[in-house]
Amino acid sequence: MKKTNTAPPSNAINNKSLWKKIVDCRLMLLMLLPAVIYVVIFCYIPMGGIVIAFKNYNYTDGIFNSPWVGLDNFKYMIISNKLWPLTRNTLLYNLAFISIGTVFQLVLAVFLSEMNLKWVKKFAQSSMLLPYFISWVVVSSIMLNIFGYENGVVNNILNLLHMQPIDVYSNAKTWPIVMIVLNQWKNAGYGSIIYMAAIMGIDQSIYEAADIDGASIWERIRYITLPSVKPTVI
């Protein structure tokens, strides 16, 4: 008598095991849900606006109703010799943000981790993290009020001192410095907290052994802290 195979299909088994994993991890998935919703709303949905690169955009019709022009916008960038400067500036700015930001954030994290006064450490963390939640629109308004040519605080002070006002907004050479400084001011707090979390995860017995051996604070940072946070930095 021929035996029939009554085993369920493999895809049914996989679907069942996947559903079981979802049920078992439902609490962690529920905790993850707000972050997923945030990323979808603020990162993925705005990506639909990429179609503006292929349209003759105007405010009246909006992004999706503006007429299509295909690759004409890219042709204009190439003909007007704007493509290479824009690409170069984007790459150099991001290189500066990443390299300088990593060093600056790591230095802040190490400095705060070595600080003994807890209330000073908490105040420093809170004050550094606050700019991260400020919109870039608000940051630009702050910059205009500080460095504006006519009504800026800096130029008002210079006028009172009978000195020549500074026109920051018309000087292209100052903007790389301004952009890098603003980026570090806004993001240093968040990045330093990530590195501090990695530093706090280092086994404290290693530091205790280093203290017993007479290691200085700089030797502890060089031979224990920095090598231990290297995976996080990378």
GROMACS .gro file of N, CA and C in nm, residues 108-125 196 217:
model
   60
  108LEU      N    1   3.383   6.489   2.399
  108LEU     CA    2   3.282   6.529   2.498
  108LEU      C    3   3.241   6.411   2.585
  109ALA      N    4   3.220   6.294   2.521
  109ALA     CA    5   3.178   6.177   2.597
  109ALA      C    6   3.284   6.135   2.698
  110VAL      N    7   3.410   6.134   2.657
  110VAL     CA    8   3.519   6.096   2.747
  110VAL      C    9   3.530   6.198   2.861
  111PHE      N   10   3.518   6.326   2.827
  111PHE     CA   11   3.526   6.431   2.928
  111PHE      C   12   3.415   6.417   3.033
  112LEU      N   13   3.293   6.392   2.986
  112LEU     CA   14   3.180   6.378   3.078
  112LEU      C   15   3.192   6.251   3.162
  113SER      N   16   3.243   6.143   3.102
  113SER     CA   17   3.257   6.017   3.176
  113SER      C   18   3.359   6.027   3.288
  114GLU      N   19   3.458   6.114   3.270
  114GLU     CA   20   3.561   6.130   3.373
  114GLU      C   21   3.523   6.235   3.477
  115MET      N   22   3.409   6.302   3.458
  115MET     CA   23   3.366   6.406   3.551
  115MET      C   24   3.306   6.342   3.676
  116ASN      N   25   3.344   6.389   3.792
  116ASN     CA   26   3.299   6.330   3.917
  116ASN      C   27   3.172   6.394   3.973
  117LEU      N   28   3.150   6.522   3.949
  117LEU     CA   29   3.031   6.591   4.000
  117LEU      C   30   2.909   6.549   3.917
  118LYS      N   31   2.817   6.476   3.979
  118LYS     CA   32   2.703   6.422   3.906
  118LYS      C   33   2.609   6.531   3.856
  119TRP      N   34   2.585   6.635   3.938
  119TRP     CA   35   2.490   6.737   3.897
  119TRP      C   36   2.545   6.820   3.781
  120VAL      N   37   2.677   6.839   3.779
  120VAL     CA   38   2.738   6.909   3.666
  120VAL      C   39   2.728   6.823   3.540
  121LYS      N   40   2.749   6.693   3.555
  121LYS     CA   41   2.740   6.602   3.441
  121LYS      C   42   2.598   6.601   3.384
  122LYS      N   43   2.496   6.595   3.470
  122LYS     CA   44   2.358   6.594   3.423
  122LYS      C   45   2.321   6.725   3.355
  123PHE      N   46   2.367   6.836   3.414
  123PHE     CA   47   2.338   6.967   3.353
  123PHE      C   48   2.404   6.979   3.216
  124ALA      N   49   2.527   6.933   3.206
  124ALA     CA   50   2.598   6.939   3.078
  124ALA      C   51   2.531   6.852   2.974
  125GLN      N   52   2.487   6.732   3.012
  125GLN     CA   53   2.419   6.644   2.918
  125GLN      C   54   2.289   6.706   2.868
  196MET      N   55   2.881   5.794   2.534
  196MET     CA   56   2.882   5.777   2.680
  196MET      C   57   2.819   5.645   2.721
  217ILE      N   58   4.505   5.923   3.435
  217ILE     CA   59   4.377   5.939   3.366
  217ILE      C   60   4.394   5.932   3.215
   0.00000   0.00000   0.00000
